[in-house]
């Protein structure tokens, strides 16, 4: 009697094929998890930077409007100590020379009494090597006060 051998097409997968498929699936899953983790880290970083920028904008708006501009350094915290800031205000000389000929870059008479201030705000968060920092710089012009005139003399 002759025995019938099963045909190759109905034999199924070999152990080697199953193991290879499992390795490929595992590698694909590891790559997917790594991409998602990186994406979440970038979203968190963007959120922190946006929050720091909003705090900086708020502090800039207060500086010179709710409080007078005085040269010096001020430090503080936002969000219960999560963000730290350092605000530096310094007078800067007028970039237009007072002796410029009329019509050639001379300042209008109404601006002769203006005083320029450079404001530098540095916001930091995080600790150690993971610390992040943003730096903002702006200029503000304010009318010269008697106090400013006394400081210059």
CSV table of N, CA, C and O in Angstrom, one decimal, residues 2 5 9 23 29 32 34 39 52 67 74-75 82 86 91 95 111 113 117 121 134 136 141 150 152:
chain,number,residue,atom,x,y,z
A,2,UNK,N,0.4,2.2,-0.7
A,2,UNK,CA,1.1,3.4,-0.8
A,2,UNK,C,0.5,4.5,0.1
A,2,UNK,O,-0.7,4.7,0.2
A,5,UNK,N,1.8,11.4,1.0
A,5,UNK,CA,2.5,12.4,1.7
A,5,UNK,C,1.7,13.7,1.6
A,5,UNK,O,1.3,14.0,0.5
A,9,UNK,N,2.2,22.7,0.0
A,9,UNK,CA,1.3,23.8,0.2
A,9,UNK,C,0.4,23.7,1.4
A,9,UNK,O,0.0,24.7,1.9
A,23,UNK,N,10.2,38.5,14.9
A,23,UNK,CA,11.3,39.4,15.0
A,23,UNK,C,11.0,40.7,14.2
A,23,UNK,O,11.2,41.8,14.7
A,29,UNK,N,7.4,47.3,16.1
A,29,UNK,CA,6.7,47.9,17.4
A,29,UNK,C,7.7,48.7,18.2
A,29,UNK,O,7.3,49.8,18.7
A,32,UNK,N,8.0,52.1,16.4
A,32,UNK,CA,6.8,52.8,16.6
A,32,UNK,C,6.8,53.5,18.0
A,32,UNK,O,6.5,54.6,18.2
A,34,UNK,N,9.4,54.1,19.9
A,34,UNK,CA,10.4,55.1,20.0
A,34,UNK,C,9.9,56.4,19.3
A,34,UNK,O,10.2,57.5,19.9
A,39,UNK,N,8.0,62.0,20.0
A,39,UNK,CA,6.9,63.0,19.7
A,39,UNK,C,6.4,63.5,21.0
A,39,UNK,O,6.1,64.8,21.1
A,52,UNK,N,6.7,79.4,29.1
A,52,UNK,CA,7.8,80.4,29.5
A,52,UNK,C,7.6,81.7,28.7
A,52,UNK,O,7.8,82.8,29.2
A,67,UNK,N,5.1,99.5,36.5
A,67,UNK,CA,6.2,99.9,37.4
A,67,UNK,C,7.2,100.7,36.5
A,67,UNK,O,7.3,100.5,35.3
A,74,UNK,N,16.6,92.2,38.5
A,74,UNK,CA,15.6,91.6,39.4
A,74,UNK,C,15.4,90.1,39.0
A,74,UNK,O,15.4,89.8,37.9
A,75,UNK,N,15.3,89.3,40.0
A,75,UNK,CA,15.1,87.9,39.8
A,75,UNK,C,13.8,87.5,40.5
A,75,UNK,O,13.4,88.1,41.5
A,82,UNK,N,8.6,76.7,39.3
A,82,UNK,CA,8.9,75.9,38.1
A,82,UNK,C,9.8,76.7,37.1
A,82,UNK,O,10.7,76.1,36.5
A,86,UNK,N,15.3,86.2,35.3
A,86,UNK,CA,16.3,87.3,35.6
A,86,UNK,C,16.0,88.4,34.6
A,86,UNK,O,16.2,88.2,33.4
A,91,UNK,N,20.2,101.5,31.0
A,91,UNK,CA,20.1,102.6,30.1
A,91,UNK,C,21.1,102.4,29.0
A,91,UNK,O,22.2,102.0,29.2
A,95,UNK,N,21.4,106.3,20.0
A,95,UNK,CA,22.3,106.0,18.9
A,95,UNK,C,22.5,107.2,17.9
A,95,UNK,O,23.4,107.2,17.1
A,111,UNK,N,11.7,114.2,20.8
A,111,UNK,CA,12.3,113.0,21.3
A,111,UNK,C,13.6,113.3,22.0
A,111,UNK,O,14.3,112.4,22.5
A,113,UNK,N,14.2,114.5,24.8
A,113,UNK,CA,14.3,114.2,26.2
A,113,UNK,C,14.0,112.7,26.5
A,113,UNK,O,13.9,112.3,27.6
A,117,UNK,N,16.0,102.4,27.1
A,117,UNK,CA,16.4,101.3,28.0
A,117,UNK,C,16.4,100.0,27.3
A,117,UNK,O,15.6,99.7,26.4
A,121,UNK,N,15.5,89.7,29.4
A,121,UNK,CA,14.8,88.8,30.3
A,121,UNK,C,15.2,87.3,29.9
A,121,UNK,O,15.1,86.9,28.8
A,134,UNK,N,15.4,80.4,27.8
A,134,UNK,CA,15.0,81.3,26.7
A,134,UNK,C,15.4,82.7,27.1
A,134,UNK,O,15.4,83.1,28.3
A,136,UNK,N,15.1,86.8,26.0
A,136,UNK,CA,14.3,87.8,25.3
A,136,UNK,C,15.0,89.2,25.5
A,136,UNK,O,15.4,89.5,26.6
A,141,UNK,N,11.6,103.1,25.1
A,141,UNK,CA,11.9,104.5,25.2
A,141,UNK,C,10.9,105.2,26.2
A,141,UNK,O,9.7,104.9,26.1
A,150,UNK,N,19.2,113.5,37.1
A,150,UNK,CA,20.1,113.5,38.2
A,150,UNK,C,21.1,112.4,38.2
A,150,UNK,O,22.3,112.6,38.5
A,152,UNK,N,22.4,111.0,35.6
A,152,UNK,CA,23.3,111.2,34.5
A,152,UNK,C,24.4,112.2,34.9
A,152,UNK,O,25.5,112.2,34.4
